[in-house]
Amino acid sequence: MVVLKGAAELETMREAGRIVALTLRAVSERATAGVTLLELDELARGMLAEHGAKSSFLDYLPSFAPVPYPAVLCLSVNDQIVHGIPGRRPLRDGDLLSIDFGAHIGGYHGDSAITIGIGTIDDDARRLADTCAEALAAGIAAARPGGRLGDISAAVEAVCRAAGYGMPTGYGGHGIGTAMHEDPHVPNVGRAGRGLTLRPGLALAIEPMVIESGSDRHRLLSDGWTVSTVDGSRAAHTEHSVAITEDGPVILTSV
Ligand code: MG
Ligand code: MG
């Protein structure tokens, strides 16, 4: 069921989104060579406490998962696409790190992700991360009242495919509100002019994912959570929670 949000609800979502954005910024600044992924998770836990917010990810147990999610960040390095669990691994110069974070406050969630380079990254990694950010911007620009869900999907897909990248089959964004994952599913591939009509009050997490080699294949690691490429090539992931308003899309997960 798709739930439209009123102005007061979107205001609370904006507050959740602001905390998410501030945390992503702090984690990005801390993410340097030698820092472990667990240290980044600790930093994010501290930010949640500081703002009186709760993690959307910790102890999350969807039907596909064998165990509750054990952290507040998803940290996916290099060939990991999404849902990487923070561990003792130290970051290395040249790593490509995707940081995904969700928080809720006052009963409403925010969910956002960025992909950054650690130290000096090669030009191909930079292009991969930049393209994923461009795909997100294109998807957000297409999230206009009176448009269709397929407009967002087609916009995201066009940018990723034009760059020659793969897109993990089946993965995409989602509605967001009192739950992190609400209807509708927001596919990263599709046709413009098709699907749900976009109305003011609809809140969506739009989240492109790209695979460097051009393959769409992915696999689940034995931890039951981490999704990785099959061929070892690198991946990037970006995400914003966005509200559709009479005046167009508004990014909720910004500072
Ligand atoms: Mg996310
Ligand atoms: Mg999401």
XYZ file of N, CA and C and ligand atoms in Angstrom:
767
model
N 0.838 -1.195 0.000
C 0.000 0.000 0.000
C 0.880 1.256 0.000
N 0.596 2.140 -0.893
C 1.375 3.387 -0.976
C 0.717 4.432 -0.078
N 1.498 4.997 0.856
C 0.985 5.983 1.808
C 1.532 7.364 1.468
N 0.642 8.323 1.232
C 1.087 9.706 0.991
C 1.263 10.416 2.327
N 2.270 11.297 2.393
C 2.570 12.002 3.632
C 2.097 13.452 3.554
N 1.631 13.960 4.705
C 1.255 15.364 4.813
C 2.460 16.221 5.161
N 2.234 17.530 5.219
C 3.336 18.471 5.443
C 4.047 18.225 6.770
N 3.287 17.942 7.833
C 3.910 17.729 9.148
C 4.761 16.459 9.136
N 4.272 15.431 8.448
C 5.034 14.183 8.358
C 6.331 14.392 7.570
N 6.231 15.142 6.481
C 7.430 15.408 5.679
C 8.428 16.264 6.461
N 7.924 17.116 7.335
C 8.824 17.926 8.169
C 9.622 17.024 9.110
N 8.949 16.019 9.685
C 9.650 15.070 10.559
C 10.640 14.236 9.743
N 10.258 13.856 8.534
C 11.174 13.100 7.671
C 12.391 13.944 7.296
N 12.159 15.228 7.168
C 13.273 16.140 6.854
C 14.270 16.160 8.006
N 13.761 16.104 9.234
C 14.639 16.083 10.415
C 15.433 14.767 10.446
N 14.761 13.655 10.186
C 15.471 12.364 10.122
C 16.529 12.413 9.017
N 16.158 13.001 7.893
C 17.073 13.075 6.758
C 18.285 13.944 7.047
N 18.068 15.001 7.824
C 19.177 15.888 8.167
C 20.199 15.155 9.036
N 19.702 14.347 9.976
C 20.599 13.565 10.840
C 21.367 12.539 9.996
N 20.683 11.938 9.043
C 21.344 10.977 8.140
C 22.455 11.673 7.355
N 22.150 12.853 6.837
C 23.139 13.569 6.015
C 24.342 14.010 6.845
N 24.079 14.508 8.049
C 25.181 14.932 8.926
C 26.076 13.739 9.265
N 25.463 12.594 9.492
C 26.236 11.400 9.843
C 27.052 10.921 8.643
N 26.448 10.917 7.463
C 27.198 10.502 6.266
C 28.405 11.421 6.048
N 28.205 12.697 6.299
C 29.311 13.647 6.122
C 30.434 13.364 7.122
N 30.059 13.127 8.389
C 31.070 12.857 9.424
C 31.808 11.548 9.140
N 31.068 10.525 8.725
C 31.690 9.223 8.439
C 32.625 9.348 7.233
N 32.190 10.100 6.223
C 33.030 10.294 5.027
C 34.343 10.972 5.382
N 34.260 11.963 6.254
C 35.474 12.705 6.637
C 36.439 11.816 7.425
N 35.862 10.882 8.201
C 36.687 10.003 9.037
C 37.261 8.835 8.234
N 36.672 8.537 7.092
C 37.030 7.341 6.326
C 38.340 7.568 5.567
N 39.438 7.225 6.223
C 40.764 7.379 5.620
C 41.526 6.062 5.795
N 42.613 5.920 5.073
C 43.404 4.686 5.130
C 43.825 4.393 6.572
N 43.634 3.133 6.985
C 44.021 2.702 8.321
C 42.863 2.658 9.303
N 41.791 3.403 9.011
C 40.608 3.383 9.887
C 39.808 2.113 9.589
N 39.324 1.444 10.637
C 38.554 0.219 10.392
C 37.073 0.561 10.183
N 36.385 -0.359 9.521
C 34.958 -0.175 9.253
C 34.176 -0.133 10.568
N 34.611 -0.905 11.566
C 33.939 -0.887 12.874
C 34.063 0.482 13.542
N 35.212 1.142 13.355
C 35.371 2.487 13.918
C 34.369 3.461 13.295
N 34.119 3.299 12.001
C 33.134 4.164 11.332
C 31.737 3.885 11.883
N 31.433 2.614 12.138
C 30.130 2.261 12.694
C 29.970 2.877 14.093
N 31.032 2.853 14.882
C 30.997 3.457 16.219
C 30.714 4.958 16.132
N 31.350 5.603 15.162
C 31.127 7.038 14.963
C 29.644 7.312 14.662
N 29.070 6.503 13.790
C 27.656 6.690 13.425
C 26.740 6.417 14.616
N 27.085 5.436 15.432
C 26.287 5.156 16.638
C 26.308 6.375 17.568
N 27.474 6.997 17.680
C 27.584 8.188 18.519
C 26.736 9.342 17.990
N 26.690 9.488 16.662
C 25.883 10.561 16.056
C 24.391 10.334 16.330
N 23.955 9.080 16.254
C 22.554 8.756 16.548
C 22.211 9.164 17.984
N 23.084 8.789 18.913
C 22.837 9.104 20.326
C 22.800 10.618 20.534
N 23.730 11.303 19.893
C 23.827 12.757 20.032
C 22.538 13.452 19.582
N 21.904 12.910 18.533
C 20.709 13.546 17.971
C 19.404 12.926 18.479
N 19.507 11.949 19.388
C 18.296 11.314 19.914
C 17.542 10.510 18.869
N 18.287 10.012 17.875
C 17.672 9.222 16.800
C 18.039 7.748 16.971
N 17.306 6.901 16.246
C 17.568 5.455 16.295
C 17.957 4.955 14.902
N 18.722 3.865 14.896
C 19.136 3.270 13.630
C 17.960 2.587 12.931
N 17.887 2.768 11.630
C 16.903 2.017 10.832
C 17.417 0.617 10.501
N 18.738 0.417 10.610
C 19.357 -0.829 10.139
C 19.572 -1.851 11.253
N 19.992 -1.384 12.443
C 20.372 -2.297 13.531
C 19.208 -3.217 13.872
N 19.495 -4.511 13.867
C 18.498 -5.551 14.200
C 17.393 -5.702 13.153
N 17.566 -5.058 11.999
C 16.588 -5.229 10.916
C 16.627 -6.681 10.436
N 15.451 -7.288 10.305
C 15.391 -8.715 9.950
C 14.332 -8.962 8.883
N 14.641 -8.636 7.637
C 13.698 -8.934 6.557
C 13.666 -10.436 6.281
N 12.693 -10.859 5.498
C 12.473 -12.300 5.300
C 13.673 -12.998 4.664
N 14.450 -12.265 3.838
C 15.568 -12.914 3.134
C 16.786 -13.141 4.024
N 16.827 -12.464 5.191
C 18.059 -12.473 5.990
C 18.037 -13.572 7.042
N 19.169 -14.272 7.229
C 19.239 -15.348 8.213
C 19.435 -14.835 9.636
N 20.022 -13.638 9.773
C 20.290 -13.059 11.098
C 19.944 -11.573 11.060
N 19.602 -10.971 12.220
C 19.332 -9.531 12.241
C 20.578 -8.749 11.824
N 20.388 -7.612 11.167
C 21.537 -6.811 10.754
C 22.255 -6.286 12.005
N 23.598 -6.464 12.083
C 24.300 -6.215 13.340
C 24.921 -4.828 13.507
N 24.678 -3.895 12.588
C 25.386 -2.619 12.634
C 24.438 -1.476 12.273
N 24.923 -0.226 12.382
C 24.084 0.919 12.006
C 24.437 1.451 10.619
N 25.609 1.063 10.109
C 26.017 1.431 8.746
C 26.075 0.173 7.890
N 25.805 0.318 6.598
C 26.214 -0.683 5.623
C 27.447 -0.108 4.933
N 28.564 -0.835 5.007
C 29.820 -0.364 4.416
C 30.282 -1.393 3.399
N 30.218 -1.042 2.138
C 30.482 -1.981 1.052
C 31.727 -1.512 0.303
N 32.769 -2.335 0.342
C 34.074 -1.955 -0.184
C 34.347 -2.656 -1.516
N 34.774 -1.883 -2.503
C 35.247 -2.385 -3.794
C 34.222 -3.272 -4.514
N 34.378 -4.602 -4.491
C 33.452 -5.464 -5.246
C 32.153 -5.730 -4.486
N 32.032 -5.212 -3.285
C 30.760 -5.313 -2.561
C 29.827 -4.218 -3.082
N 28.566 -4.598 -3.317
C 27.620 -3.649 -3.917
C 26.830 -2.927 -2.827
N 26.167 -3.697 -1.975
C 25.386 -3.134 -0.862
C 25.414 -4.092 0.326
N 24.996 -3.575 1.489
C 24.751 -4.356 2.710
C 26.006 -4.994 3.298
N 27.176 -4.424 3.022
C 28.397 -4.913 3.642
C 28.369 -4.636 5.147
N 28.735 -5.647 5.937
C 28.716 -5.525 7.401
C 30.070 -4.992 7.872
N 30.088 -3.899 8.668
C 31.362 -3.362 9.157
C 32.105 -4.377 10.021
N 33.381 -4.558 9.721
C 34.216 -5.479 10.488
C 35.550 -4.815 10.818
N 36.522 -5.648 11.153
C 37.812 -5.105 11.614
C 38.726 -4.685 10.468
N 38.265 -4.847 9.247
C 39.097 -4.518 8.091
C 39.435 -3.034 8.094
N 40.748 -2.710 8.016
C 41.110 -1.304 7.866
C 40.970 -0.871 6.408
N 40.546 0.356 6.201
C 40.488 0.899 4.846
C 41.887 1.067 4.295
N 42.004 0.903 2.970
C 43.294 1.054 2.305
C 43.214 2.154 1.261
N 44.341 2.783 1.011
C 44.407 3.796 -0.034
C 43.936 3.190 -1.356
N 43.041 3.877 -2.034
C 42.542 3.385 -3.314
C 41.235 2.618 -3.230
N 40.768 2.309 -1.993
C 39.487 1.603 -1.844
C 38.325 2.485 -2.310
N 37.307 1.823 -2.818
C 36.053 2.490 -3.145
C 35.055 2.044 -2.070
N 34.539 3.008 -1.312
C 33.694 2.684 -0.150
C 32.295 3.258 -0.336
N 31.296 2.385 -0.272
C 29.914 2.853 -0.253
C 29.423 2.840 1.188
N 28.863 3.987 1.596
C 28.375 4.180 2.963
C 26.860 4.379 2.888
N 26.115 3.491 3.514
C 24.648 3.552 3.501
C 24.204 3.680 4.948
N 23.298 4.640 5.205
C 22.893 4.911 6.581
C 21.417 5.263 6.643
N 20.733 4.714 7.627
C 19.324 5.031 7.846
C 19.078 5.334 9.306
N 18.221 6.335 9.574
C 17.888 6.703 10.949
C 16.423 7.084 11.029
N 15.834 6.887 12.216
C 14.470 7.363 12.406
C 14.358 8.186 13.678
N 13.472 9.180 13.611
C 13.190 10.041 14.756
C 11.727 10.466 14.633
N 11.038 10.539 15.750
C 9.629 10.935 15.729
C 8.771 10.000 14.890
N 9.248 8.754 14.700
C 8.451 7.763 13.978
C 8.680 7.732 12.469
N 9.606 8.558 11.964
C 9.836 8.605 10.511
C 11.313 8.393 10.159
N 11.511 7.728 9.030
C 12.855 7.302 8.626
C 13.462 8.187 7.536
N 14.793 8.199 7.511
C 15.572 8.744 6.398
C 16.590 7.695 5.994
N 16.944 7.637 4.711
C 17.827 6.580 4.199
C 18.630 7.193 3.051
N 19.961 7.109 3.141
C 20.794 7.733 2.106
C 22.129 7.016 2.019
N 22.767 7.091 0.861
C 24.060 6.425 0.666
C 24.932 7.239 -0.288
N 26.245 7.133 -0.067
C 27.211 7.756 -0.974
C 28.354 6.770 -1.221
N 29.036 6.964 -2.327
C 30.250 6.190 -2.581
C 31.416 7.154 -2.681
N 32.458 6.887 -1.889
C 33.625 7.774 -1.855
C 34.904 6.964 -2.100
N 35.948 7.663 -2.522
C 37.255 7.039 -2.661
C 38.071 7.275 -1.405
N 38.905 6.292 -1.040
C 39.804 6.431 0.100
C 41.179 6.818 -0.430
N 41.670 7.968 0.020
C 42.967 8.444 -0.475
C 42.887 8.726 -1.963
N 43.820 8.169 -2.704
C 43.866 8.379 -4.145
C 43.235 7.192 -4.860
N 42.180 7.454 -5.634
C 41.564 6.361 -6.395
C 41.854 6.555 -7.881
N 41.814 5.445 -8.617
C 42.125 5.522 -10.042
C 40.962 6.172 -10.802
N 41.240 6.561 -12.035
C 40.251 7.292 -12.834
C 38.987 6.466 -13.083
N 39.149 5.149 -13.246
C 37.982 4.299 -13.494
C 37.060 4.254 -12.273
N 37.660 4.231 -11.092
C 36.854 4.241 -9.857
C 36.138 5.577 -9.707
N 36.818 6.654 -10.033
C 36.214 7.988 -9.966
C 35.028 8.089 -10.917
N 35.201 7.566 -12.115
C 34.131 7.617 -13.115
C 32.926 6.780 -12.652
N 33.210 5.631 -12.034
C 32.134 4.760 -11.536
C 31.313 5.486 -10.464
N 32.006 6.091 -9.490
C 31.320 6.801 -8.403
C 30.575 8.023 -8.946
N 31.207 8.753 -9.854
C 30.575 9.957 -10.417
C 29.320 9.591 -11.213
N 29.407 8.512 -11.979
C 28.249 8.091 -12.778
C 27.086 7.703 -11.883
N 27.383 7.027 -10.778
C 26.318 6.619 -9.859
C 25.643 7.858 -9.269
N 26.437 8.880 -8.949
C 25.873 10.136 -8.437
C 25.039 10.831 -9.511
N 25.494 10.778 -10.749
C 24.725 11.379 -11.863
C 23.400 10.644 -12.069
N 23.438 9.324 -11.932
C 22.214 8.527 -12.092
C 21.201 8.892 -11.011
N 21.697 9.106 -9.791
C 20.811 9.514 -8.702
C 20.191 10.881 -9.003
N 21.018 11.817 -9.450
C 20.508 13.161 -9.776
C 19.451 13.092 -10.878
N 19.674 12.237 -11.864
C 18.711 12.086 -12.963
C 17.404 11.482 -12.458
N 17.521 10.502 -11.567
C 16.322 9.881 -10.994
C 15.517 10.880 -10.176
N 16.220 11.686 -9.392
C 15.538 12.692 -8.567
C 14.855 13.728 -9.471
N 15.531 14.163 -10.505
C 14.960 15.170 -11.415
C 13.681 14.665 -12.074
N 13.570 13.340 -12.227
C 12.391 12.750 -12.872
C 11.240 12.524 -11.888
N 11.487 12.778 -10.597
C 10.470 12.514 -9.563
C 9.533 13.720 -9.433
N 8.745 13.945 -10.475
C 7.906 15.141 -10.545
C 6.429 14.765 -10.455
N 5.630 15.622 -9.801
C 4.203 15.313 -9.685
C 3.561 15.200 -11.062
N 2.720 14.188 -11.231
C 2.083 13.950 -12.527
C 2.870 13.011 -13.409
N 4.134 12.788 -13.074
C 4.942 11.808 -13.799
C 4.619 10.398 -13.331
N 5.375 9.454 -13.816
C 5.153 8.054 -13.441
C 6.418 7.472 -12.830
N 6.221 6.402 -12.058
C 7.358 5.745 -11.399
C 8.413 5.333 -12.429
N 7.945 4.878 -13.601
C 8.867 4.448 -14.650
C 9.753 5.569 -15.170
N 9.326 6.813 -14.983
C 10.166 7.946 -15.401
C 11.463 7.961 -14.592
N 11.339 7.660 -13.287
C 12.514 7.628 -12.403
C 13.420 6.468 -12.815
N 12.821 5.293 -12.975
C 13.593 4.099 -13.336
C 14.337 4.312 -14.656
N 13.630 4.835 -15.640
C 14.235 5.025 -16.970
C 15.370 6.041 -16.920
N 15.205 7.080 -16.099
C 16.243 8.110 -15.988
C 17.512 7.543 -15.355
N 17.320 6.736 -14.300
C 18.469 6.103 -13.632
C 19.165 5.149 -14.599
N 18.377 4.310 -15.246
C 18.940 3.295 -16.138
C 19.709 3.928 -17.296
N 19.167 5.009 -17.860
C 19.799 5.626 -19.030
C 21.220 6.074 -18.716
N 21.412 6.694 -17.546
C 22.751 7.189 -17.177
C 23.709 6.015 -16.970
N 23.251 4.979 -16.257
C 24.134 3.841 -15.927
C 24.511 3.050 -17.182
N 23.520 2.818 -18.037
C 23.784 2.022 -19.248
C 24.630 2.800 -20.252
N 24.387 4.112 -20.350
C 25.173 4.919 -21.290
C 26.660 4.871 -20.947
N 26.954 4.688 -19.657
C 28.351 4.616 -19.218
C 28.917 3.204 -19.376
N 28.059 2.255 -19.761
C 28.530 0.886 -19.996
C 28.551 0.020 -18.751
N 27.866 0.465 -17.689
C 27.923 -0.263 -16.428
C 26.797 -1.278 -16.286
N 27.071 -2.314 -15.493
C 26.045 -3.247 -15.103
C 25.213 -2.672 -13.967
N 24.035 -3.262 -13.783
C 23.125 -2.843 -12.705
C 22.578 -4.111 -12.072
N 22.828 -4.342 -10.783
C 22.448 -5.618 -10.159
C 20.954 -5.899 -10.292
N 20.645 -6.997 -10.906
C 19.270 -7.369 -11.217
C 18.415 -7.441 -9.953
N 17.282 -6.763 -9.985
C 16.310 -6.884 -8.892
C 16.455 -5.844 -7.797
N 17.609 -5.173 -7.740
C 17.819 -4.197 -6.677
C 17.332 -2.815 -7.097
N 16.810 -2.058 -6.127
C 16.314 -0.722 -6.425
C 15.945 0.008 -5.158
N 15.160 1.061 -5.315
C 14.748 1.863 -4.170
C 13.376 1.445 -3.663
N 12.775 2.338 -2.850
C 11.561 1.953 -2.113
C 10.861 3.189 -1.575
N 9.575 3.014 -1.273
C 8.891 4.030 -0.499
C 9.496 4.091 0.889
N 9.343 5.244 1.558
C 9.910 5.394 2.902
C 8.991 6.291 3.721
N 8.905 6.008 5.021
C 8.028 6.796 5.893
C 8.113 6.277 7.312
N 6.994 5.737 7.821
C 7.021 5.167 9.169
C 7.788 3.848 9.198
N 8.008 3.258 8.042
C 8.919 2.119 7.902
C 10.015 2.527 6.915
N 11.201 1.920 7.087
C 12.281 2.226 6.130
C 11.898 1.741 4.732
N 11.334 0.556 4.655
C 10.946 -0.004 3.356
C 9.432 -0.048 3.239
N 8.894 0.839 2.439
C 7.456 0.870 2.175
C 7.237 0.654 0.680
N 5.988 0.423 0.303
C 5.632 0.429 -1.117
C 5.736 1.863 -1.629
N 6.055 2.058 -2.904
C 6.302 1.026 -3.900
C 7.793 0.673 -3.977
N 8.104 -0.490 -4.580
C 9.473 -0.753 -5.008
C 9.799 0.224 -6.145
N 11.016 0.759 -6.141
C 11.427 1.726 -7.168
C 12.532 1.086 -8.006
N 12.178 0.411 -9.096
C 13.201 -0.287 -9.886
C 14.210 0.690 -10.491
N 15.427 0.212 -10.674
C 16.461 1.038 -11.323
C 16.460 0.871 -12.839
N 15.583 0.013 -13.320
C 15.422 -0.135 -14.774
C 13.928 -0.086 -15.082
N 13.572 0.502 -16.207
C 12.158 0.561 -16.554
C 11.898 1.516 -17.698
N 10.598 1.677 -17.986
C 10.212 2.514 -19.118
C 9.478 3.757 -18.647
N 9.862 4.891 -19.199
C 9.188 6.152 -18.879
C 7.713 6.053 -19.250
N 6.869 6.724 -18.475
C 5.440 6.761 -18.778
C 4.665 5.568 -18.254
N 5.365 4.650 -17.570
C 4.706 3.448 -17.041
C 4.703 3.487 -15.515
N 3.774 2.745 -14.929
C 3.761 2.546 -13.480
C 2.977 3.605 -12.724
N 3.123 3.537 -11.413
C 2.403 4.397 -10.474
C 2.527 5.879 -10.857
N 1.414 6.612 -10.764
C 1.489 8.062 -10.966
C 2.091 8.715 -9.727
N 3.042 9.623 -9.941
C 3.746 10.282 -8.838
C 2.901 11.459 -8.339
N 2.555 11.419 -7.059
C 1.684 12.459 -6.478
C 2.398 13.179 -5.347
N 2.055 14.439 -5.112
C 2.608 15.151 -3.954
C 2.337 14.366 -2.671
N 3.360 14.272 -1.816
C 3.225 13.510 -0.576
C 3.835 12.122 -0.657
N 4.208 11.715 -1.876
C 4.899 10.432 -2.033
C 6.367 10.621 -1.646
N 6.863 9.757 -0.784
C 8.270 9.817 -0.366
C 8.968 8.540 -0.813
N 10.067 8.710 -1.540
C 10.770 7.578 -2.153
C 12.257 7.640 -1.845
N 12.847 6.484 -1.566
C 14.308 6.362 -1.556
C 14.712 5.877 -2.951
N 15.485 6.710 -3.639
C 15.965 6.377 -4.984
C 17.421 5.956 -4.833
N 17.796 4.776 -5.341
C 19.152 4.292 -5.061
C 19.769 3.472 -6.193
N 20.430 4.178 -7.125
C 21.149 3.478 -8.199
C 22.354 2.695 -7.675
N 22.634 1.592 -8.349
C 23.838 0.793 -8.082
C 24.460 0.446 -9.435
N 25.765 0.566 -9.543
C 26.425 0.271 -10.813
C 27.600 -0.679 -10.610
N 27.833 -1.522 -11.628
C 28.922 -2.507 -11.617
C 29.859 -2.187 -12.777
N 31.139 -2.069 -12.445
C 32.137 -1.556 -13.386
C 32.244 -2.374 -14.669
N 32.145 -3.697 -14.561
C 32.406 -4.561 -15.718
C 31.295 -4.543 -16.761
N 30.083 -4.076 -16.355
C 28.939 -4.136 -17.258
C 28.035 -5.335 -16.998
N 28.485 -6.254 -16.139
C 27.657 -7.411 -15.780
C 26.590 -7.000 -14.774
N 25.405 -7.617 -14.864
C 24.324 -7.356 -13.901
C 24.311 -8.395 -12.776
N 25.263 -9.327 -12.818
C 25.212 -10.463 -11.871
C 25.749 -10.073 -10.500
N 25.136 -10.672 -9.487
C 25.535 -10.422 -8.106
C 25.356 -11.701 -7.314
N 25.998 -11.741 -6.147
C 25.853 -12.927 -5.291
C 25.831 -12.490 -3.836
N 25.216 -13.338 -3.012
C 25.119 -13.073 -1.579
C 26.255 -13.799 -0.878
N 27.019 -13.087 -0.044
C 28.113 -13.730 0.682
C 27.560 -14.570 1.841
N 28.454 -15.386 2.427
C 28.023 -16.357 3.440
C 27.547 -15.694 4.728
N 27.811 -14.374 4.893
C 27.283 -13.704 6.093
C 25.778 -13.459 5.994
N 25.206 -13.777 4.823
C 23.761 -13.658 4.651
C 23.277 -12.258 4.322
N 24.174 -11.288 4.277
C 23.802 -9.901 4.023
C 24.535 -9.278 2.829
N 25.865 -9.416 2.809
C 26.655 -8.670 1.836
C 26.371 -9.122 0.411
N 26.026 -8.170 -0.440
C 25.804 -8.458 -1.855
C 27.041 -7.981 -2.610
N 27.630 -8.876 -3.396
C 28.868 -8.553 -4.090
C 28.734 -8.855 -5.585
N 29.663 -8.299 -6.362
C 29.681 -8.654 -7.777
C 30.176 -10.095 -7.894
N 29.891 -10.732 -9.005
C 30.309 -12.126 -9.214
C 31.707 -12.166 -9.823
N 32.016 -11.166 -10.645
C 33.280 -11.190 -11.393
C 34.401 -10.412 -10.703
N 34.147 -9.922 -9.489
C 35.194 -9.215 -8.743
C 35.353 -7.760 -9.134
N 34.586 -7.296 -10.112
C 34.718 -5.893 -10.497
C 34.047 -5.014 -9.439
N 34.396 -3.739 -9.458
C 33.944 -2.853 -8.383
C 32.514 -2.347 -8.625
N 31.914 -1.856 -7.537
C 30.543 -1.353 -7.613
C 30.423 -0.041 -6.855
N 29.406 0.734 -7.207
C 29.103 1.966 -6.484
C 27.604 2.026 -6.212
N 27.231 2.785 -5.192
C 25.828 2.888 -4.737
C 25.610 4.297 -4.194
N 24.524 4.934 -4.624
C 24.157 6.244 -4.094
C 22.663 6.228 -3.782
N 22.252 7.064 -2.841
C 20.834 7.062 -2.451
C 20.456 8.376 -1.785
N 19.253 8.847 -2.084
C 18.617 9.921 -1.319
C 17.170 9.536 -1.064
N 16.650 9.988 0.075
C 15.203 9.952 0.312
C 14.645 11.277 -0.205
N 13.589 11.184 -1.004
C 13.084 12.336 -1.752
C 11.565 12.430 -1.565
N 11.052 13.634 -1.360
C 9.599 13.846 -1.318
C 9.161 14.491 -2.620
N 8.054 13.997 -3.151
C 7.471 14.646 -4.330
C 6.483 15.692 -3.825
N 6.679 16.928 -4.247
C 5.806 18.027 -3.812
C 5.195 18.682 -5.051
N 4.227 19.571 -4.803
C 3.597 20.317 -5.911
C 4.649 21.025 -6.755
N 5.738 21.430 -6.091
C 6.782 22.206 -6.779
C 7.889 21.334 -7.358
N 7.778 20.023 -7.196
C 8.816 19.125 -7.711
C 9.465 18.339 -6.601
N 10.570 17.648 -6.914
C 11.218 16.806 -5.907
C 11.975 17.640 -4.873
N 11.915 17.187 -3.617
C 12.685 17.798 -2.534
C 13.515 16.704 -1.866
N 14.834 16.894 -1.816
C 15.708 15.918 -1.155
C 15.553 16.066 0.357
N 15.163 14.968 1.024
C 14.971 15.001 2.482
C 16.278 14.741 3.214
N 17.170 13.979 2.599
C 18.426 13.580 3.255
C 19.569 14.521 2.875
N 19.389 15.805 3.241
C 20.474 16.772 3.058
C 20.602 17.565 4.355
N 21.731 18.228 4.545
C 21.964 18.912 5.830
C 21.187 20.228 5.896
Mg 20.039 2.894 2.216
Mg 17.236 2.287 0.828
